Amino acid sequence: MSKIKIMDELLANKIAAGEVVERCASVVKELVENSIDAKASEIKIELIEAGTKQIKVIDNGNGMDKEDAVLAFGRHATSKIKTEEDLYRIETLGFRGEALASIASVSEIVLKTCNNNVGTLVQINGGKIINISNDEARIGTIMEINNLFYNTPARLKHMKSLYTELASITDYVDKIALSHPEIRFTLTNNNNVILNTDGTNNLLKTINAIYGINITKKMLEIKAEDDDYIINGYVSLPEIQRSSRNTIITLVNNRVVRNSELNRIINDAYHSYKPDNKYPVVVINIEVDPSLVDVNVHPTKMDIKFSKFEELKELIFKTIKNKLKNITLIPQIEIEKEEVINNKPLYKEFKLNFDEIKEDTENYIINEDLSNESQEILTYNYEEKKEKERLPIMYPIGVIHGTYIICQNENGMYLMDQHAAKERINYEICLNKLSNPSDDKIKLLIPLTLEYTNNEYIILSENLDFLNNMNFDIEQFGINSVIVKSHPTWLPVNNEINSIKKVIDLVISKEKNFNLATFRDNLASTMACKMSIKGNEKITLEEMENLINDLRSCDNPFNCPHGRPTIIYYSKADLEKLFKRSGF
Ligand code: ZN
Ligand code: ZN
């Protein structure tokens, strides 16, 4: 094939470029995936001005000879998709074929590559090859993309702020690093290191490089399998709460995929351990026979469908849930190291872990040198306890601010939020009663008449059976009104009327994907809140002891139904550090 032919194609690609190459991140993605295909064990991504001035990807993979180096920029010049069938087997990197040609048409490229000790240099400007020559021999390939979109001003204008470009590159590199812990990745922008993984095939170390030691210390390892799926990875303690779903990462056969249903299931497994609208940090790899998945590959994303999806969801849900069920989840007050304390004002000395991690996930974390800490995390382990032993034995001393019960044992001091604790206990009782309803009902001395708007009344009328099956006696009563004659026994005593109204409101406001389990759950947490002692309510020492014992027998003693903590912990050692009794 003559060079001219290829150049014509390159020019033609300019038009198509916008479809594949939209952002700096799409260029980085293309180049990094080429490096992975070339079996690189080390990939450096160096950006200048978030990639808008320069994107340089350096790898130690198999380089190209002169002919291949030129052909790589031709249309369909890909070695990746060999057959149609490959598209369905996500062991290959999937889509593409003309991406490099497209990138070449809208930038200035310098390619240095080496194969069998023969180095090649190729320079392309706006799709025109301006130089092909011999180059020094080295291992691997250096691909330098300069001045992206310099010849397509409209596209250039379209680019977002440098910050946004950098954030989306970082997001991509984070995910590819998590899916390839065996590859050493370095990402820099203007010579500042953003990410640095060690390539030792240790997923936890990669998590550490991306999220930092404070989150890494709070990751739990999970492993499970059924006939079709093997899952393994790490899930964070519920106290890690992020504001976006972006930190829930699912891999299939070590490839990042998108499946919002899987993300939802993962978040659901944390229900009532944390607020539902806060998200955990999760990296789960799903191993599956490629014939059981259907992959839809786009230039910018990869959607996936599973056969036997229900089984997979069940496996993931149960595995996470069981993991949380077997460990102690009391957030510990973190006392910073002595040498750090000396340089900081006193009020910064301690903070709650769960407050600390509220930052927006758009804030990518600049990784510090963690070399001495990485040893520590390898031995980090959460002790599994028998269900009812997870809440340690502790002795109440008194209440402060009418709200927090102070307790102690030989290990340290606990603060328990009496409302949150009571709420958890009542929630589990209510949920239990709602799930196993008895036939008993209580007749109201004076039947209750309730009036609703047209709309509400229609919805309510449609659901009268549903309510009456729950042992209410509710009938239509004149225009837009109902009469309540009796109610089930599980309504909170002395709060019956309000509770009846609340139950009906819940039915009227039910959402599209209404289901009985969610309804019961909402109802149980609403009733629990109503039934539970409020702050500033005086309780005796004996009542405190009973409260702790009741809490201990809960399925999840550590959070109220809304996911807030019931109890926090100061270890004795931490207290000694705070009072400078130790640590010198
Ligand atoms: Zn409450
Ligand atoms: Zn609550």
XYZ file of C-alpha atoms and ligand atoms in Angstrom:
586
model
C 0.000 0.000 0.000
C 1.398 3.414 -0.905
C 1.731 6.156 1.618
C -0.452 8.451 -0.468
C -3.409 6.156 -0.092
C -3.136 6.198 3.644
C -2.865 9.971 3.744
C -6.067 10.357 1.748
C -7.804 8.189 4.237
C -6.389 10.203 7.087
C -7.806 13.383 5.627
C -11.158 11.768 5.158
C -11.058 10.756 8.781
C -11.069 14.353 9.861
C -14.785 14.380 9.313
C -15.356 11.245 11.302
C -12.957 12.345 14.039
C -15.530 14.187 16.055
C -17.535 11.042 16.557
C -14.794 9.022 18.131
C -12.450 11.653 19.492
C -14.438 14.112 21.512
C -12.225 14.862 24.418
C -8.697 14.434 25.674
C -9.982 11.480 27.662
C -10.979 9.602 24.498
C -7.426 10.009 23.191
C -5.943 8.789 26.455
C -8.317 5.834 26.416
C -7.337 4.844 22.894
C -3.608 5.101 23.540
C -3.695 3.316 26.893
C -5.733 0.461 25.491
C -3.252 0.113 22.656
C -0.485 -0.134 25.238
C -2.412 -2.815 27.121
C -2.893 -4.708 23.860
C 0.855 -4.465 23.333
C 1.226 -6.343 26.648
C 2.883 -3.458 28.460
C 3.566 -3.954 32.165
C 4.231 -0.264 32.663
C 2.273 2.637 31.173
C 3.054 6.300 31.784
C 0.559 8.964 30.821
C 2.032 12.452 30.813
C -0.241 15.407 30.198
C 0.469 19.054 29.638
C -2.452 21.372 30.358
C -4.804 18.453 30.996
C -3.838 16.963 27.633
C -4.926 19.938 25.552
C -1.289 20.846 24.783
C 0.187 17.379 24.927
C -0.737 13.800 25.719
C 2.208 11.443 25.926
C 1.750 7.730 26.545
C 4.907 5.733 27.138
C 4.793 1.973 27.414
C 7.189 -0.937 27.637
C 5.066 -3.226 25.492
C 5.732 -4.843 22.146
C 6.686 -2.095 19.713
C 5.951 -1.928 16.001
C 8.153 -2.236 12.949
C 8.271 0.583 10.421
C 5.473 -0.781 8.232
C 3.070 -1.354 11.124
C 3.891 2.027 12.620
C 2.598 3.713 9.479
C -0.304 1.343 8.926
C -1.492 1.918 12.495
C -2.867 5.257 11.341
C -4.928 3.782 8.508
C -8.622 3.161 8.755
C -9.624 -0.162 10.259
C -5.985 -0.660 11.056
C -6.668 -2.576 14.160
C -5.440 -5.864 15.385
C -8.029 -5.856 18.105
C -11.239 -7.092 16.582
C -10.490 -10.053 14.431
C -13.921 -11.501 13.999
C -17.459 -10.410 14.501
C -17.636 -12.836 17.354
C -14.944 -10.946 19.218
C -17.422 -8.185 19.843
C -19.316 -10.506 22.098
C -16.262 -11.754 23.869
C -15.021 -9.026 26.054
C -11.651 -10.633 26.469
C -10.581 -8.294 23.709
C -10.740 -4.564 24.171
C -13.690 -4.304 21.853
C -14.623 -1.256 19.803
C -12.376 0.895 17.666
C -10.396 0.506 14.514
C -10.266 4.010 13.242
C -9.622 5.929 16.403
C -5.893 6.406 15.807
C -6.537 7.589 12.267
C -9.073 10.048 13.621
C -6.719 11.325 16.293
C -3.972 11.740 13.694
C -6.212 13.905 11.536
C -6.825 16.483 14.269
C -3.443 16.726 15.987
C 0.317 16.681 15.592
C 1.700 13.245 16.395
C 5.160 11.997 17.140
C 5.391 8.203 17.359
C 8.549 6.489 18.495
C 8.453 2.742 18.550
C 10.874 -0.110 18.431
C 10.653 -3.706 17.354
C 13.545 -6.172 17.181
C 16.083 -3.492 17.988
C 15.011 -1.315 15.076
C 13.575 2.007 16.158
C 11.138 3.993 14.034
C 10.050 7.607 14.218
C 6.831 8.749 12.517
C 5.606 12.340 12.512
C 2.122 13.253 11.333
C 0.576 16.711 11.216
C -3.150 17.009 10.693
C -3.228 13.643 8.970
C -0.164 14.269 6.746
C 2.848 12.083 7.306
C 5.747 14.530 7.357
C 8.548 12.248 8.438
C 9.343 8.556 8.675
C 12.848 7.754 9.815
C 14.971 5.416 11.850
C 15.162 6.131 15.513
C 17.155 4.929 18.475
C 16.287 1.469 19.744
C 14.396 1.244 23.056
C 11.744 -0.972 24.544
C 8.136 -0.186 23.742
C 6.316 2.747 22.244
C 6.063 6.473 22.909
C 3.020 8.153 21.439
C 2.957 11.924 21.666
C -0.207 13.788 20.684
C 0.331 17.541 20.468
C -2.173 20.370 20.067
C -5.282 18.256 19.816
C -7.953 19.829 17.564
C -5.523 22.597 16.457
C -6.993 22.366 12.930
C -10.642 22.018 13.961
C -11.398 25.230 15.888
C -15.056 24.343 16.367
C -14.135 21.143 18.152
C -11.497 22.956 20.184
C -14.082 25.432 21.416
C -16.247 22.533 22.409
C -13.731 21.241 24.907
C -14.638 21.748 28.504
C -12.495 23.492 31.096
C -9.036 22.104 31.828
C -10.344 20.951 35.160
C -13.146 18.940 33.574
C -10.816 17.419 30.986
C -8.378 16.403 33.691
C -11.141 15.028 35.904
C -12.465 12.782 33.174
C -8.980 11.538 32.260
C -8.290 10.824 35.917
C -11.574 9.013 36.216
C -10.722 6.823 33.246
C -7.160 6.082 34.374
C -8.364 5.242 37.894
C -10.753 2.684 36.493
C -8.310 1.136 34.056
C -5.728 0.915 36.871
C -8.269 -0.870 39.074
C -9.025 -3.307 36.289
C -5.309 -3.935 35.712
C -3.548 -4.006 39.073
C -0.793 -6.002 37.349
C 0.183 -2.985 35.249
C 2.150 -0.111 36.700
C 0.377 3.129 35.821
C 1.677 6.656 36.238
C -0.428 9.692 35.428
C 1.005 13.193 35.562
C -0.253 16.614 34.595
C 2.315 19.416 34.126
C 4.784 17.080 35.888
C 2.615 16.727 38.981
C 1.954 13.114 39.844
C -1.775 12.366 40.030
C -1.677 8.602 40.167
C 1.038 6.074 40.689
C 0.240 2.386 41.030
C 2.833 -0.248 41.708
C 1.799 -2.952 39.250
C 2.250 -5.748 41.795
C -1.171 -7.197 40.974
C -2.477 -6.273 44.409
C -5.915 -4.710 44.070
C -5.875 -3.271 47.581
C -2.643 -1.409 46.831
C -4.217 0.004 43.694
C -7.217 1.111 45.743
C -4.763 2.739 48.125
C -3.047 4.594 45.276
C -6.394 5.952 44.095
C -8.434 6.576 47.239
C -5.749 6.953 49.899
C -4.987 5.107 53.093
C -8.009 6.299 55.108
C -10.401 4.605 52.733
C -8.158 1.623 52.044
C -8.067 0.803 55.752
C -11.839 0.565 55.642
C -12.165 -1.816 52.735
C -13.465 -5.334 53.271
C -12.482 -8.165 51.005
C -15.311 -10.152 49.458
C -15.288 -13.442 47.576
C -18.100 -15.686 46.472
C -19.216 -17.881 43.634
C -22.138 -19.811 42.258
C -22.419 -22.116 39.265
C -21.946 -19.341 36.739
C -20.226 -16.455 38.437
C -17.194 -15.842 40.589
C -17.066 -12.457 42.291
C -14.232 -10.938 44.258
C -13.011 -7.529 45.243
C -13.384 -4.949 47.994
C -16.314 -3.084 49.512
C -16.022 -0.202 51.961
C -17.347 -0.039 55.504
C -20.709 1.767 55.607
C -19.070 4.742 57.335
C -17.412 5.595 54.001
C -20.064 7.731 52.331
C -19.559 9.425 48.989
C -21.912 11.798 47.259
C -21.769 10.123 43.845
C -22.131 6.577 42.528
C -18.904 7.018 40.657
C -16.923 5.023 43.196
C -18.960 1.878 42.659
C -16.882 0.100 40.049
C -17.872 -3.192 38.503
C -15.539 -5.158 36.274
C -16.434 -8.127 34.158
C -13.492 -10.365 33.389
C -11.308 -7.428 34.438
C -12.952 -4.941 32.097
C -14.792 -1.893 33.414
C -18.466 -2.090 32.485
C -21.525 0.016 33.105
C -24.615 -1.500 34.524
C -26.773 0.770 36.635
C -28.807 -2.163 37.922
C -25.674 -3.724 39.414
C -24.769 -0.418 41.052
C -28.244 -0.227 42.544
C -28.037 -3.753 43.937
C -24.673 -3.002 45.516
C -26.054 0.139 47.139
C -29.170 -1.732 48.276
C -27.008 -4.214 50.141
C -25.980 -1.304 52.391
C -29.590 -0.281 53.058
C -30.043 1.061 56.605
C -26.294 0.794 57.225
C -25.914 4.249 55.675
C -28.222 6.810 54.085
C -29.412 5.445 50.722
C -28.305 8.565 48.872
C -24.693 8.200 49.973
C -22.556 5.661 48.163
C -19.807 3.246 49.148
C -16.443 2.663 47.498
C -16.652 -0.687 45.757
C -14.479 -2.570 43.293
C -15.968 -5.897 42.280
C -14.694 -8.139 39.530
C -17.161 -10.609 38.079
C -15.665 -13.618 36.366
C -17.989 -15.208 33.899
C -17.887 -17.285 30.760
C -18.021 -14.678 27.969
C -20.854 -16.572 26.317
C -23.095 -15.577 29.251
C -22.751 -11.857 28.562
C -23.887 -9.618 25.753
C -21.714 -6.579 25.274
C -22.782 -3.442 23.508
C -19.668 -1.466 22.704
C -19.746 2.270 21.993
C -16.815 4.597 21.435
C -17.235 6.041 24.896
C -18.829 3.361 27.005
C -19.508 -0.302 27.308
C -22.921 -1.601 28.306
C -23.369 -5.177 29.230
C -26.242 -7.620 29.617
C -25.974 -10.832 31.583
C -27.916 -14.002 31.202
C -28.858 -15.354 34.635
C -28.812 -11.758 35.871
C -31.115 -12.443 38.827
C -28.670 -15.048 40.123
C -25.795 -12.618 39.779
C -27.649 -9.848 41.605
C -28.581 -12.231 44.384
C -24.976 -13.409 44.724
C -23.611 -9.870 44.973
C -26.357 -8.657 47.311
C -26.008 -11.568 49.717
C -22.231 -11.501 49.737
C -22.049 -7.840 50.718
C -24.894 -8.133 53.200
C -23.346 -11.132 54.942
C -20.008 -9.380 55.110
C -21.562 -6.397 56.891
C -23.495 -8.690 59.184
C -20.402 -10.288 60.644
C -18.222 -7.415 61.692
C -18.243 -4.671 64.277
C -19.100 -1.405 62.591
C -18.548 1.208 65.276
C -16.786 4.232 63.793
C -13.664 4.931 65.816
C -12.547 8.473 66.511
C -9.298 8.889 64.671
C -6.445 10.472 66.529
C -3.753 11.740 64.216
C -0.168 10.707 64.674
C 1.879 12.536 67.273
C 4.282 14.179 64.845
C 1.370 15.559 62.858
C -0.391 16.891 65.931
C 2.598 19.020 66.855
C 2.255 21.033 63.683
C -1.444 21.564 63.774
C -3.824 23.624 65.875
C -5.515 21.611 68.619
C -9.014 21.641 67.210
C -7.826 19.621 64.254
C -6.529 16.806 66.392
C -9.469 14.540 66.083
C -12.352 14.154 63.767
C -15.022 11.646 62.980
C -14.128 9.345 60.143
C -17.491 9.594 58.516
C -17.352 13.382 58.404
C -14.016 13.386 56.815
C -14.994 11.675 53.622
C -17.731 13.983 52.501
C -15.715 15.622 49.766
C -17.102 15.619 46.291
C -15.843 12.744 44.219
C -14.976 15.206 41.471
C -12.028 15.956 43.698
C -9.515 13.433 42.508
C -7.058 12.630 45.176
C -3.485 13.596 44.644
C -1.608 10.592 45.810
C 1.095 11.057 48.392
C 3.988 8.771 48.942
C 2.478 5.832 50.733
C 5.428 3.486 50.622
C 5.670 2.974 54.388
C 1.954 2.616 54.761
C 1.452 0.066 52.041
C 2.973 -2.685 54.165
C 0.482 -1.927 56.892
C -2.575 -2.260 54.702
C -1.615 -5.679 53.479
C -2.079 -7.043 56.954
C -5.239 -5.088 57.631
C -8.063 -7.384 58.526
C -11.544 -7.113 59.972
C -12.231 -9.755 62.547
C -15.424 -11.635 61.875
C -17.642 -12.008 64.928
C -20.649 -14.104 65.743
C -23.741 -12.092 65.013
C -24.785 -11.227 68.556
C -21.243 -10.551 69.747
C -20.593 -7.735 67.388
C -21.623 -5.054 69.876
C -19.116 -5.330 72.729
C -20.188 -5.589 76.356
C -20.220 -2.059 77.776
C -21.461 -0.327 80.911
C -23.510 2.886 80.870
C -22.417 5.730 83.127
C -24.798 8.550 82.318
C -26.248 10.795 79.656
C -24.885 14.045 78.286
C -26.888 16.725 76.481
C -29.963 14.614 77.170
C -29.021 12.607 74.103
C -25.753 10.703 74.273
C -25.281 7.790 76.638
C -21.683 7.452 77.816
C -20.536 3.853 78.234
C -17.223 2.247 79.008
C -15.441 -1.066 79.037
C -11.800 -2.069 79.403
C -11.093 -1.033 75.801
C -12.365 2.505 75.918
C -15.354 4.817 75.828
C -18.505 4.659 73.737
C -21.078 7.337 72.998
C -24.510 6.076 72.066
C -27.214 8.241 70.519
C -30.243 7.170 72.540
C -32.780 8.151 69.891
C -30.890 6.437 67.070
C -30.436 3.294 69.184
C -34.079 3.110 70.210
C -35.097 3.812 66.640
C -33.067 0.853 65.382
C -34.610 -1.471 67.968
C -38.164 -0.357 67.176
C -37.485 -0.522 63.452
C -36.503 -4.166 63.623
C -39.503 -4.984 65.838
C -41.893 -3.181 63.458
C -40.369 -4.741 60.391
C -40.701 -8.141 61.955
C -44.355 -7.553 62.856
C -45.106 -6.190 59.403
C -43.487 -9.154 57.714
C -45.307 -11.651 59.922
C -48.680 -10.014 60.507
C -51.067 -11.535 63.023
C -54.800 -11.563 62.425
C -55.526 -9.435 65.466
C -56.911 -5.974 65.088
C -58.048 -3.255 67.454
C -61.420 -1.512 67.074
C -61.366 2.256 67.329
C -63.775 3.542 69.972
C -64.719 6.361 67.658
C -64.270 5.531 63.963
C -61.967 7.947 62.198
C -63.130 9.832 59.106
C -60.484 11.151 56.763
C -60.919 13.383 53.737
C -58.626 13.514 50.718
C -58.299 15.351 47.412
C -59.760 13.786 44.285
C -56.488 12.446 43.163
C -55.455 11.047 46.524
C -58.842 9.473 46.945
C -58.554 7.608 43.639
C -55.183 6.156 44.575
C -56.397 5.292 48.043
C -59.546 3.591 46.720
C -57.380 1.427 44.488
C -55.358 0.329 47.492
C -58.030 -0.284 50.111
C -57.603 -4.038 49.716
C -53.911 -3.689 50.279
C -54.522 -1.843 53.551
C -57.339 -4.122 54.668
C -55.116 -7.120 54.057
C -52.803 -5.551 56.604
C -55.637 -5.738 59.158
C -57.073 -2.291 58.756
C -60.832 -1.836 58.381
C -61.150 1.057 55.984
C -64.187 1.767 53.827
C -65.180 4.418 51.336
C -67.365 6.980 53.093
C -69.052 9.682 51.061
C -67.287 12.033 48.667
C -63.505 11.717 48.775
C -63.606 10.358 52.327
C -62.855 7.086 54.039
C -63.777 5.768 57.434
C -61.310 3.781 59.533
C -62.992 1.392 61.968
C -60.123 -0.728 63.207
C -56.354 -1.001 62.866
C -53.666 -3.681 63.267
C -52.086 -4.332 66.662
C -48.629 -3.230 65.604
C -49.385 0.488 65.532
C -47.470 2.370 68.232
C -49.567 2.690 71.379
C -50.854 6.227 72.116
C -49.943 7.286 68.638
C -52.557 5.294 66.746
C -54.390 8.108 64.958
C -51.212 9.745 63.664
C -49.868 6.391 62.621
C -53.014 5.510 60.664
C -52.731 8.815 58.799
C -49.052 8.145 58.168
C -49.710 4.670 56.786
C -52.358 6.023 54.422
C -50.046 8.864 53.332
C -47.381 6.314 52.546
C -49.804 4.368 50.377
C -50.921 7.512 48.542
C -47.393 8.721 47.921
C -46.099 5.345 46.841
C -43.698 5.422 43.964
C -43.840 3.859 40.551
C -41.787 0.846 41.456
C -43.846 0.230 44.562
C -43.288 -3.071 46.234
C -44.361 -4.541 49.508
C -40.853 -4.877 50.925
C -40.052 -1.197 50.353
C -43.431 -0.185 51.754
C -42.883 -2.212 54.908
C -39.411 -0.803 55.252
C -40.619 2.807 54.926
C -43.455 2.151 57.304
C -41.219 0.483 59.859
C -38.695 3.313 59.882
C -41.414 5.970 60.082
C -43.120 4.223 62.983
C -39.818 3.551 64.692
C -38.918 7.223 64.633
C -42.322 8.114 66.169
C -42.092 5.456 68.855
C -38.545 6.202 69.925
C -37.438 8.335 72.833
C -36.357 11.739 71.642
C -33.264 13.580 72.695
C -33.664 15.258 76.086
C -35.856 12.475 77.384
C -34.573 11.254 80.761
C -33.850 7.553 81.130
C -32.534 5.609 84.114
C -29.327 3.584 84.242
C -31.392 0.416 84.132
C -33.222 1.617 81.030
C -29.847 2.365 79.475
C -28.689 -1.186 80.169
C -31.857 -2.567 78.614
C -31.395 -0.319 75.622
C -27.855 -1.603 75.049
C -28.973 -5.219 75.395
C -31.881 -4.723 73.003
C -29.558 -3.034 70.560
C -27.148 -5.940 70.803
C -29.808 -8.362 69.655
C -30.528 -6.336 66.516
C -29.568 -7.491 63.051
C -27.638 -4.277 62.607
C -26.945 -2.567 65.946
C -24.721 0.086 64.407
C -27.095 2.323 62.475
C -30.544 3.800 62.828
C -32.920 2.875 59.973
C -31.834 6.032 58.151
C -28.233 4.900 58.168
C -26.903 7.253 60.846
C -24.561 5.738 63.465
C -26.025 4.633 66.792
C -22.663 4.460 68.500
C -19.121 5.807 68.199
C -15.944 4.761 69.977
C -12.863 6.286 71.582
C -10.264 3.654 72.378
C -8.424 3.896 75.691
C -5.186 4.301 73.787
C -6.650 7.194 71.810
C -7.775 8.918 74.984
C -4.279 8.500 76.408
C -2.828 10.020 73.281
C -5.185 12.980 73.515
C -4.118 13.611 77.109
C -0.449 13.139 76.133
C -0.132 10.179 78.479
C 1.405 8.086 75.737
C 2.843 8.318 72.284
C 6.097 10.067 73.198
Zn -35.723 9.595 64.110
Zn -32.909 7.769 62.146
